[in-house]
CSV table of C-alpha atoms and ligand atoms in Angstrom, one decimal:
chain,number,residue,atom,x,y,z
A,17,MET,CA,92.0,-43.4,-25.4
A,18,THR,CA,92.2,-46.5,-27.5
A,19,ASN,CA,93.6,-48.7,-24.8
A,20,SER,CA,94.1,-52.4,-25.2
A,21,SER,CA,92.3,-53.2,-22.0
A,22,LEU,CA,89.1,-51.7,-23.5
A,23,LEU,CA,89.6,-53.8,-26.6
A,24,ASP,CA,90.3,-56.9,-24.6
A,25,ARG,CA,87.1,-56.3,-22.5
A,26,ALA,CA,85.1,-55.7,-25.7
A,27,VAL,CA,86.3,-59.0,-27.2
A,28,SER,CA,85.4,-60.8,-23.9
A,29,VAL,CA,81.9,-59.5,-24.1
A,30,LEU,CA,81.5,-60.9,-27.6
A,31,LEU,CA,82.9,-64.2,-26.5
A,32,LEU,CA,80.7,-64.3,-23.4
A,33,ASN,CA,77.6,-63.9,-25.6
A,34,ASP,CA,78.8,-66.3,-28.3
A,35,THR,CA,76.7,-69.5,-28.6
A,36,GLY,CA,78.9,-70.8,-31.5
A,37,LEU,CA,76.0,-70.4,-33.9
A,38,PHE,CA,75.1,-66.8,-33.1
A,39,THR,CA,75.9,-64.1,-30.6
A,40,LYS,CA,73.3,-63.0,-28.0
A,41,PRO,CA,72.8,-59.2,-27.9
A,42,GLY,CA,72.8,-59.5,-24.1
A,43,PRO,CA,73.4,-62.6,-21.9
A,44,HIS,CA,70.0,-62.6,-20.1
A,45,GLN,CA,67.8,-59.9,-21.6
A,46,TYR,CA,68.2,-60.9,-25.2
A,47,PRO,CA,69.1,-64.6,-25.5
A,48,HIS,CA,68.4,-65.1,-29.2
A,49,GLN,CA,69.7,-63.7,-32.5
A,50,TRP,CA,68.5,-60.1,-33.3
A,51,ASN,CA,68.8,-58.9,-36.8
A,52,TRP,CA,70.5,-55.5,-36.7
A,53,ASP,CA,72.4,-56.4,-33.6
A,54,SER,CA,73.8,-59.4,-35.5
A,55,ALA,CA,75.0,-57.2,-38.4
A,56,LEU,CA,77.0,-55.0,-36.0
A,57,ILE,CA,78.2,-58.0,-34.0
A,58,ALA,CA,79.5,-59.5,-37.3
A,59,LEU,CA,81.5,-56.3,-37.9
A,60,GLY,CA,82.9,-56.5,-34.3
A,61,LEU,CA,83.8,-60.2,-34.7
A,62,SER,CA,85.5,-59.5,-38.1
A,63,HIS,CA,88.2,-57.6,-36.3
A,64,PHE,CA,89.5,-60.7,-34.6
A,65,ASP,CA,87.7,-63.8,-36.1
A,66,LEU,CA,86.6,-63.4,-39.7
A,67,PRO,CA,85.2,-67.0,-40.1
A,68,ARG,CA,83.1,-66.5,-36.9
A,69,ALA,CA,81.9,-63.2,-38.2
A,70,GLN,CA,80.8,-64.9,-41.5
A,71,GLN,CA,79.0,-67.6,-39.4
A,72,GLU,CA,77.1,-64.9,-37.6
A,73,VAL,CA,75.7,-63.6,-41.0
A,74,ARG,CA,74.9,-67.2,-42.2
A,75,SER,CA,73.0,-67.9,-39.0
A,76,LEU,CA,70.9,-64.7,-39.5
A,77,LEU,CA,70.2,-65.6,-43.1
A,78,SER,CA,69.0,-69.0,-42.1
A,79,GLY,CA,65.9,-67.2,-40.7
A,80,GLN,CA,65.0,-65.6,-44.0
A,81,TRP,CA,61.4,-66.0,-45.0
A,82,GLN,CA,60.4,-67.4,-48.4
A,83,ASP,CA,59.3,-64.0,-49.6
A,84,GLY,CA,62.6,-62.4,-48.7
A,85,MET,CA,62.0,-60.9,-45.3
A,86,ILE,CA,64.8,-61.2,-42.8
A,87,PRO,CA,63.1,-61.3,-39.4
A,88,SER,CA,63.8,-59.2,-36.4
A,89,VAL,CA,64.7,-62.2,-34.2
A,90,VAL,CA,65.8,-65.8,-35.1
A,91,TYR,CA,65.2,-68.0,-32.1
A,92,HIS,CA,67.2,-71.0,-33.4
A,93,SER,CA,66.6,-73.8,-30.9
A,94,THR,CA,68.0,-72.0,-27.9
A,95,PRO,CA,65.7,-72.5,-24.9
A,96,SER,CA,65.0,-69.3,-22.9
A,97,ASP,CA,62.6,-67.3,-20.7
A,98,TYR,CA,62.4,-64.6,-23.3
A,99,PHE,CA,58.9,-63.3,-24.2
A,100,PRO,CA,57.4,-63.2,-26.8
A,101,ASN,CA,58.5,-66.7,-27.7
A,102,PRO,CA,57.9,-68.6,-30.9
A,103,GLU,CA,54.7,-70.1,-29.5
A,104,PHE,CA,53.4,-66.6,-29.2
A,105,TRP,CA,54.3,-65.5,-32.7
A,106,GLN,CA,52.7,-68.6,-34.4
A,107,ILE,CA,54.5,-67.9,-37.7
A,108,GLU,CA,53.9,-71.5,-38.9
A,109,ASN,CA,50.5,-70.3,-40.1
A,110,SER,CA,52.3,-68.3,-42.8
A,111,PRO,CA,53.2,-70.1,-46.1
A,112,ASN,CA,56.3,-67.8,-46.1
A,113,ALA,CA,57.7,-68.9,-42.8
A,114,PRO,CA,61.2,-70.4,-42.8
A,115,GLY,CA,62.2,-73.7,-41.2
A,116,VAL,CA,63.5,-72.1,-38.0
A,117,PRO,CA,61.4,-70.3,-35.4
A,118,THR,CA,61.5,-66.5,-35.9
A,119,THR,CA,59.4,-63.4,-35.3
A,120,GLY,CA,57.0,-62.3,-38.0
A,121,ILE,CA,58.4,-58.8,-38.4
A,122,THR,CA,61.7,-57.3,-39.6
A,123,GLN,CA,64.3,-54.7,-38.3
A,124,PRO,CA,66.4,-51.9,-39.8
A,125,PRO,CA,68.4,-53.4,-42.8
A,126,LEU,CA,72.0,-52.8,-41.7
A,127,LEU,CA,73.4,-56.0,-43.1
A,128,ALA,CA,74.6,-54.9,-46.6
A,129,THR,CA,76.5,-52.0,-45.0
A,130,MET,CA,78.3,-54.3,-42.6
A,131,VAL,CA,79.1,-56.9,-45.2
A,132,ARG,CA,80.5,-54.2,-47.5
A,133,ARG,CA,82.6,-52.8,-44.7
A,134,MET,CA,84.0,-56.3,-43.8
A,135,HIS,CA,84.6,-57.0,-47.5
A,136,THR,CA,86.5,-53.7,-48.0
A,137,ARG,CA,88.9,-54.7,-45.2
A,138,HIS,CA,89.2,-58.4,-45.7
A,139,SER,CA,88.4,-59.0,-49.3
A,140,MET,CA,86.0,-61.9,-48.9
A,141,GLU,CA,84.6,-62.4,-52.4
A,142,ASP,CA,83.4,-66.0,-52.0
A,143,PHE,CA,81.4,-65.0,-48.9
A,144,VAL,CA,79.9,-62.0,-50.6
A,145,ARG,CA,78.9,-64.1,-53.6
A,146,GLU,CA,77.2,-66.5,-51.2
A,147,GLY,CA,75.3,-63.9,-49.2
A,148,TYR,CA,74.5,-61.4,-51.9
A,149,PRO,CA,71.4,-63.0,-53.4
A,150,ALA,CA,69.7,-63.3,-49.9
A,151,ILE,CA,70.4,-59.6,-49.0
A,152,LEU,CA,69.2,-58.5,-52.5
A,153,ARG,CA,65.9,-60.4,-51.9
A,154,TRP,CA,65.5,-58.7,-48.5
A,155,HIS,CA,65.9,-55.3,-50.0
A,156,ARG,CA,63.5,-56.1,-52.9
A,157,TRP,CA,60.9,-57.3,-50.3
A,158,LEU,CA,61.4,-54.0,-48.3
A,159,HIS,CA,60.9,-51.9,-51.5
A,160,THR,CA,57.9,-53.8,-52.8
A,161,ASP,CA,56.0,-55.7,-50.0
A,162,ARG,CA,56.5,-52.7,-47.7
A,163,ASN,CA,55.8,-50.1,-50.3
A,164,ALA,CA,52.6,-48.3,-49.3
A,165,ASP,CA,52.5,-45.7,-52.0
A,166,ASP,CA,55.0,-46.5,-54.9
A,167,SER,CA,57.6,-44.1,-53.4
A,168,ALA,CA,60.2,-46.9,-52.7
A,169,LEU,CA,60.1,-45.8,-49.1
A,170,ALA,CA,59.6,-48.8,-46.9
A,171,SER,CA,56.8,-48.8,-44.3
A,172,ILE,CA,57.1,-50.3,-40.9
A,173,ILE,CA,54.1,-52.0,-39.2
A,174,HIS,CA,55.4,-52.3,-35.6
A,175,PRO,CA,57.6,-50.0,-33.5
A,176,TRP,CA,59.9,-53.0,-32.9
A,177,GLU,CA,60.7,-52.8,-36.6
A,178,SER,CA,62.1,-49.3,-36.1
A,179,GLY,CA,64.5,-50.7,-33.5
A,180,THR,CA,63.5,-47.8,-31.3
A,181,ASP,CA,60.5,-49.4,-29.7
A,182,ASP,CA,59.1,-46.8,-27.3
A,183,SER,CA,60.5,-43.7,-29.0
A,184,PRO,CA,58.2,-40.7,-28.6
A,185,ARG,CA,58.0,-40.8,-32.4
A,186,TRP,CA,55.3,-43.5,-32.1
A,187,LEU,CA,53.2,-42.2,-29.2
A,188,HIS,CA,50.8,-40.3,-31.4
A,189,LEU,CA,50.2,-43.5,-33.5
A,190,PHE,CA,49.5,-45.4,-30.4
A,191,GLU,CA,46.8,-43.0,-29.3
A,192,ALA,CA,44.8,-44.2,-32.3
A,193,ILE,CA,45.2,-47.8,-31.3
A,194,GLN,CA,42.7,-49.0,-28.7
A,195,PRO,CA,43.3,-52.7,-28.1
A,196,GLU,CA,39.8,-54.3,-27.8
A,197,ALA,CA,41.0,-57.5,-26.3
A,198,LEU,CA,44.6,-58.4,-25.4
A,199,PRO,CA,45.8,-62.0,-25.5
A,200,GLU,CA,47.1,-63.3,-22.2
A,201,PHE,CA,50.8,-62.6,-21.8
A,202,GLN,CA,53.4,-62.0,-19.2
A,203,ARG,CA,56.2,-59.5,-19.8
A,204,GLY,CA,59.7,-60.9,-19.5
A,205,ASP,CA,61.6,-57.8,-20.2
A,206,THR,CA,61.4,-56.4,-16.7
A,207,ARG,CA,62.9,-59.5,-15.1
A,208,TYR,CA,66.5,-58.5,-15.6
A,209,VAL,CA,66.2,-54.7,-16.2
A,210,ALA,CA,64.4,-52.2,-13.9
A,211,ALA,CA,60.9,-51.4,-15.2
A,212,THR,CA,61.8,-47.7,-15.1
A,213,GLU,CA,64.3,-48.4,-17.9
A,214,ARG,CA,61.9,-50.3,-20.0
A,215,PRO,CA,58.8,-49.3,-22.1
A,216,ASN,CA,55.7,-48.2,-20.2
A,217,ARG,CA,52.7,-50.6,-19.9
A,218,THR,CA,50.6,-48.6,-22.3
A,219,GLU,CA,53.2,-49.0,-25.1
A,220,TYR,CA,54.0,-52.6,-24.3
A,221,GLU,CA,50.3,-53.6,-24.5
A,222,ARG,CA,50.2,-52.1,-27.9
A,223,PHE,CA,53.3,-54.0,-29.0
A,224,ILE,CA,51.5,-57.2,-28.0
A,225,TYR,CA,48.2,-56.2,-29.5
A,226,LEU,CA,49.8,-55.6,-32.9
A,227,ILE,CA,51.4,-59.1,-32.9
A,228,ASP,CA,48.0,-60.5,-32.1
A,229,VAL,CA,46.6,-58.6,-35.2
A,230,PHE,CA,49.4,-59.9,-37.3
A,231,ARG,CA,49.1,-63.5,-36.4
A,232,LYS,CA,45.4,-63.4,-37.1
A,233,LEU,CA,46.3,-62.2,-40.6
A,234,ASN,CA,48.8,-65.1,-40.9
A,235,TYR,CA,51.5,-62.6,-41.7
A,236,SER,CA,50.3,-62.0,-45.2
A,237,PRO,CA,52.3,-59.0,-46.4
A,238,GLU,CA,49.4,-57.5,-48.4
A,239,GLN,CA,47.0,-57.9,-45.4
A,240,LEU,CA,49.5,-56.5,-43.0
A,241,LEU,CA,50.0,-53.3,-45.1
A,242,ALA,CA,46.2,-53.1,-45.6
A,243,TYR,CA,45.0,-53.7,-42.0
A,244,SER,CA,47.8,-53.1,-39.5
A,245,PRO,CA,46.6,-50.2,-37.3
A,246,PHE,CA,50.3,-49.1,-37.2
A,247,VAL,CA,51.9,-48.2,-40.6
A,248,ALA,CA,54.7,-45.6,-40.6
A,249,GLN,CA,57.4,-44.4,-42.9
A,250,ASP,CA,60.3,-44.1,-40.6
A,251,VAL,CA,63.2,-41.7,-41.2
A,252,LEU,CA,65.7,-43.9,-39.4
A,253,PHE,CA,64.7,-47.1,-41.2
A,254,ASN,CA,64.6,-45.5,-44.6
A,255,ALA,CA,67.9,-43.7,-44.2
A,256,ILE,CA,69.5,-47.1,-43.2
A,257,LEU,CA,67.8,-48.7,-46.1
A,258,SER,CA,69.1,-46.1,-48.6
A,259,ARG,CA,72.6,-46.4,-47.2
A,260,ALA,CA,72.4,-50.2,-47.4
A,261,ASP,CA,71.2,-49.9,-51.0
A,262,GLU,CA,74.3,-47.9,-51.8
A,263,ASP,CA,76.4,-50.6,-50.2
A,264,LEU,CA,74.6,-53.4,-51.9
A,265,ARG,CA,75.2,-51.6,-55.2
A,266,GLU,CA,78.9,-51.7,-54.5
A,267,LEU,CA,78.8,-55.4,-53.6
A,268,ALA,CA,76.9,-56.0,-56.9
A,269,MET,CA,79.5,-54.1,-58.9
A,270,GLY,CA,82.3,-56.1,-57.3
A,271,LEU,CA,80.5,-59.3,-58.3
A,272,GLY,CA,79.8,-58.1,-61.8
A,273,GLN,CA,76.1,-58.3,-61.1
A,274,PRO,CA,73.5,-55.9,-62.8
A,275,THR,CA,72.7,-52.8,-60.7
A,276,ASP,CA,69.6,-51.5,-62.5
A,277,GLU,CA,67.1,-52.6,-59.9
A,278,ILE,CA,69.2,-51.1,-57.1
A,279,ASP,CA,69.8,-47.9,-59.1
A,280,GLY,CA,66.0,-47.6,-59.4
A,281,TRP,CA,65.5,-47.8,-55.6
A,282,LEU,CA,68.3,-45.3,-55.0
A,283,ASN,CA,66.9,-42.8,-57.5
A,284,GLN,CA,63.4,-43.1,-56.2
A,285,MET,CA,64.6,-42.7,-52.6
A,286,ARG,CA,66.6,-39.6,-53.5
A,287,ARG,CA,63.6,-38.2,-55.3
A,288,ASN,CA,61.1,-38.9,-52.5
A,289,PHE,CA,63.0,-38.8,-49.2
A,290,ASN,CA,63.3,-35.1,-48.6
A,291,ASP,CA,59.7,-34.4,-49.9
A,292,ARG,CA,58.3,-36.8,-47.5
A,293,PHE,CA,60.3,-36.3,-44.4
A,294,TRP,CA,62.0,-32.8,-44.4
A,295,ASP,CA,60.2,-30.1,-42.4
A,296,GLU,CA,61.7,-26.8,-43.7
A,297,ARG,CA,60.3,-24.7,-40.9
A,298,ALA,CA,61.7,-26.9,-38.1
A,299,GLY,CA,64.9,-27.8,-40.0
A,300,LEU,CA,64.3,-31.4,-39.0
A,301,TYR,CA,63.3,-34.8,-40.5
A,302,TYR,CA,60.0,-36.1,-39.2
A,303,ASP,CA,58.5,-39.6,-39.6
A,304,TYR,CA,55.2,-40.0,-41.5
A,305,ASP,CA,52.0,-41.7,-40.4
A,306,VAL,CA,50.8,-43.6,-43.5
A,307,ARG,CA,47.3,-44.2,-42.0
A,308,THR,CA,46.5,-40.5,-41.5
A,309,GLY,CA,48.8,-39.2,-44.2
A,310,LYS,CA,50.4,-36.8,-41.7
A,311,SER,CA,53.9,-36.0,-40.6
A,312,ILE,CA,54.8,-36.8,-37.0
A,313,PRO,CA,56.4,-33.7,-35.5
A,314,VAL,CA,58.5,-35.2,-32.8
A,315,ASN,CA,62.2,-34.2,-32.5
A,316,THR,CA,64.4,-37.3,-31.9
A,317,ALA,CA,67.9,-38.3,-32.9
A,318,ALA,CA,66.4,-40.2,-35.9
A,319,THR,CA,66.6,-36.8,-37.6
A,320,PHE,CA,70.4,-37.1,-38.0
A,321,LEU,CA,70.2,-40.5,-39.7
A,322,PRO,CA,69.8,-39.2,-43.2
A,323,LEU,CA,73.4,-37.8,-42.9
A,324,PHE,CA,74.6,-41.4,-42.8
A,325,ALA,CA,72.9,-42.0,-46.1
A,326,GLY,CA,74.0,-38.8,-47.8
A,327,LEU,CA,70.4,-37.7,-48.3
A,328,PRO,CA,70.4,-34.1,-47.0
A,329,SER,CA,71.7,-31.2,-49.1
A,330,LYS,CA,74.7,-29.3,-47.6
A,331,GLU,CA,72.3,-26.6,-46.3
A,332,GLN,CA,70.0,-29.2,-44.7
A,333,ALA,CA,73.0,-30.8,-43.1
A,334,ARG,CA,74.1,-27.4,-41.8
A,335,ARG,CA,70.7,-26.8,-40.2
A,336,LEU,CA,70.7,-30.2,-38.6
A,337,VAL,CA,74.1,-29.7,-37.1
A,338,ASP,CA,74.1,-26.0,-36.2
A,339,GLU,CA,70.5,-25.6,-35.1
A,340,HIS,CA,69.9,-28.9,-33.4
A,341,LEU,CA,72.8,-31.2,-32.7
A,342,LEU,CA,75.0,-28.4,-31.4
A,343,ASN,CA,72.1,-26.8,-29.5
A,344,PRO,CA,72.5,-27.5,-25.7
A,345,GLY,CA,68.8,-27.1,-25.2
A,346,GLU,CA,68.2,-30.1,-27.5
A,347,TYR,CA,71.1,-32.5,-28.0
A,348,ALA,CA,74.5,-31.0,-27.1
A,349,PRO,CA,75.7,-31.4,-23.5
A,350,ASN,CA,74.6,-28.7,-21.0
A,351,GLU,CA,74.6,-28.3,-17.2
A,352,ASP,CA,72.3,-31.2,-16.6
A,353,VAL,CA,73.0,-33.5,-19.5
A,354,ARG,CA,76.7,-34.1,-19.8
A,355,HIS,CA,76.9,-36.6,-22.6
A,356,TRP,CA,76.3,-36.8,-26.4
A,357,VAL,CA,73.7,-37.6,-28.0
A,358,THR,CA,70.4,-38.0,-26.3
A,359,THR,CA,68.1,-40.2,-28.4
A,360,THR,CA,65.3,-37.7,-28.0
A,361,ALA,CA,65.6,-34.0,-27.9
A,362,GLN,CA,65.5,-32.7,-24.3
A,363,THR,CA,62.8,-30.3,-25.4
A,364,GLU,CA,60.3,-33.1,-26.0
A,365,PRO,CA,57.8,-33.3,-23.1
A,366,THR,CA,58.2,-37.1,-23.0
A,367,TRP,CA,61.9,-36.9,-22.6
A,368,GLU,CA,63.3,-39.3,-19.9
A,369,ALA,CA,66.9,-39.8,-19.0
A,370,ARG,CA,66.9,-43.5,-18.3
A,371,ARG,CA,63.9,-45.0,-20.1
A,372,TYR,CA,64.9,-47.0,-23.2
A,373,TRP,CA,64.5,-44.9,-26.4
A,374,ARG,CA,63.0,-41.9,-24.5
A,375,GLY,CA,66.3,-40.1,-24.0
A,376,PRO,CA,69.3,-42.2,-23.0
A,377,VAL,CA,72.5,-42.3,-25.1
A,378,TRP,CA,72.8,-45.4,-27.3
A,379,VAL,CA,76.2,-46.3,-28.8
A,380,ILE,CA,74.6,-47.3,-32.1
A,381,MET,CA,72.9,-43.9,-32.6
A,382,ASN,CA,76.2,-42.2,-31.8
A,383,TRP,CA,78.0,-44.3,-34.4
A,384,PHE,CA,75.4,-43.5,-37.1
A,385,ILE,CA,75.8,-39.8,-36.2
A,386,ILE,CA,79.6,-39.9,-36.2
A,387,GLU,CA,79.6,-41.6,-39.6
A,388,GLY,CA,77.1,-39.1,-41.0
A,389,LEU,CA,79.0,-36.1,-39.7
A,390,LYS,CA,82.2,-37.4,-41.3
A,391,ARG,CA,80.4,-37.9,-44.6
A,392,TYR,CA,79.5,-34.1,-44.5
A,393,GLY,CA,82.9,-32.9,-43.4
A,394,TYR,CA,82.0,-32.2,-39.7
A,395,ASP,CA,85.0,-34.1,-38.6
A,396,ASP,CA,85.6,-32.1,-35.4
A,397,VAL,CA,82.1,-32.7,-34.1
A,398,ALA,CA,82.3,-36.3,-35.1
A,399,GLU,CA,85.6,-36.6,-33.1
A,400,THR,CA,84.1,-35.0,-30.0
A,401,ILE,CA,81.2,-37.4,-30.0
A,402,GLN,CA,83.5,-40.4,-30.7
A,403,GLN,CA,85.7,-39.6,-27.7
A,404,ASP,CA,82.7,-39.0,-25.5
A,405,THR,CA,81.2,-42.4,-26.6
A,406,LEU,CA,84.4,-44.2,-25.8
A,407,ARG,CA,84.6,-42.4,-22.4
A,408,LEU,CA,81.1,-43.5,-21.6
A,409,ILE,CA,81.9,-47.1,-22.4
A,410,GLU,CA,85.2,-47.0,-20.5
A,411,ALA,CA,83.5,-45.6,-17.4
A,412,GLY,CA,80.1,-47.3,-17.5
A,413,GLY,CA,81.0,-50.6,-19.1
A,414,PHE,CA,79.4,-52.3,-22.1
A,415,ARG,CA,75.8,-51.3,-21.3
A,416,GLU,CA,72.8,-51.2,-23.6
A,417,TYR,CA,72.3,-47.5,-23.1
A,418,TYR,CA,73.5,-44.7,-20.8
A,419,ASP,CA,71.9,-42.0,-18.6
A,420,PRO,CA,73.1,-38.8,-20.4
A,421,ARG,CA,73.3,-36.9,-17.1
A,422,ASP,CA,76.0,-38.9,-15.4
A,423,GLY,CA,76.9,-41.6,-17.9
A,424,SER,CA,75.7,-44.4,-15.7
A,425,GLY,CA,74.7,-47.6,-17.5
A,426,CYS,CA,71.1,-48.7,-18.1
A,427,GLY,CA,69.4,-51.8,-19.6
A,428,SER,CA,71.3,-55.0,-20.4
A,429,THR,CA,74.8,-55.5,-19.1
A,430,ASP,CA,77.5,-57.0,-21.3
A,431,PHE,CA,75.8,-55.7,-24.4
A,432,SER,CA,77.2,-57.1,-27.6
A,433,TRP,CA,76.8,-54.2,-30.0
A,434,SER,CA,78.3,-51.7,-27.5
A,435,ALA,CA,81.3,-54.0,-27.5
A,436,ALA,CA,81.4,-54.4,-31.3
A,437,LEU,CA,81.2,-50.7,-31.8
A,438,ALA,CA,83.8,-50.0,-29.1
A,439,ILE,CA,86.1,-52.1,-31.3
A,440,GLU,CA,85.1,-50.4,-34.4
A,441,LEU,CA,85.4,-46.9,-32.9
A,442,SER,CA,88.8,-47.7,-31.6
A,443,GLN,CA,90.3,-48.4,-35.0
B,519,DGY,C1,62.7,-56.3,-26.9
B,519,DGY,O1,62.6,-57.5,-26.6
B,519,DGY,O2,62.6,-55.4,-26.2
B,519,DGY,C2,63.0,-56.0,-28.4
B,519,DGY,O3,63.2,-54.7,-28.6
B,519,DGY,C3,61.9,-56.6,-29.3
B,519,DGY,O4,62.6,-57.0,-30.4
């Protein structure tokens, strides 16, 4: 299956989206530098151009805030029709804002994991020494400025921080948010992609309303945690963070740096993760609404992310795989749904085959799940999902996400992380 033409085409997509300074996630839909996209893109680039991969990381780090946050988007000075633009975010009112225009929120912290992977393959100690302090500061910020209850679990304050914007996980939190007055805005995200494949208006208005709240609070981390109407502890985000802490620890060891602080985060996470998120009756991990103090009982593929971080016990892993991943009523292929792994269980009433995070297959989620399955010894299932993912890309092109019924592509075309992960999965 690993054919050279797929690899050549994947490289072409990364080159197409390369601005020299950073790589766009998609040529029209996403014309700036996105945080977790960029980490994956760096990994993809490292297979054929290591200096350029390192540049990708440096460009992302140039957007780091004074307090350590690495934002979800760095705009650099690239002109575009993307909304929300820097004028909308108004980050200059924060004393923590960096010298380049960025958003005022963050994204799942994949960077340490990607840098470690690149370092393992290419032994790039000088580069690790250069980037390590910035990544450590970001993790510290996540574990402290986003710590709502001394658990070391990080809270997110906007669905965009979860990377899974309109996932049904967040719908219940949205019901409690009634935007009193919305600022004027015009959506740009339905210009290049069909509205039926993008978030609904109700959700989008809440995305914008939250930004309006944040800019009025001048992005003060204390105020955001205290007053954001949306505060959640996200299974996916925290699993990625915990795995990234492990990888950061390895980088620290290689550099001869102390690991006590990272060990503290890892121990606390191991102590608290299962208590907070695991639902024994359902055999699933559920996100947590910090404002109401309640679990959010929605079944999405985020439940498999803890495998990536080694957080479930063997028995919890078995239940996740046997009762859910391999269940054709939920995630495994069946008569209607032919492809692995739908981002939302098909049993959820809000499941939709083509709408963004409501159900389509995303290559990134498959990659997390494949890595997690291998970590727990489910190599055969991992291999099945890996082959299906490569087949999807081969047939549908490097799309942002795929309709799990027939494999047709949705969202952005020439999507960079699908290309980066095609290279990675083909190794
Ligand atoms: C978008 O533009 O849809 C992004 O998900 C927000 O970062």
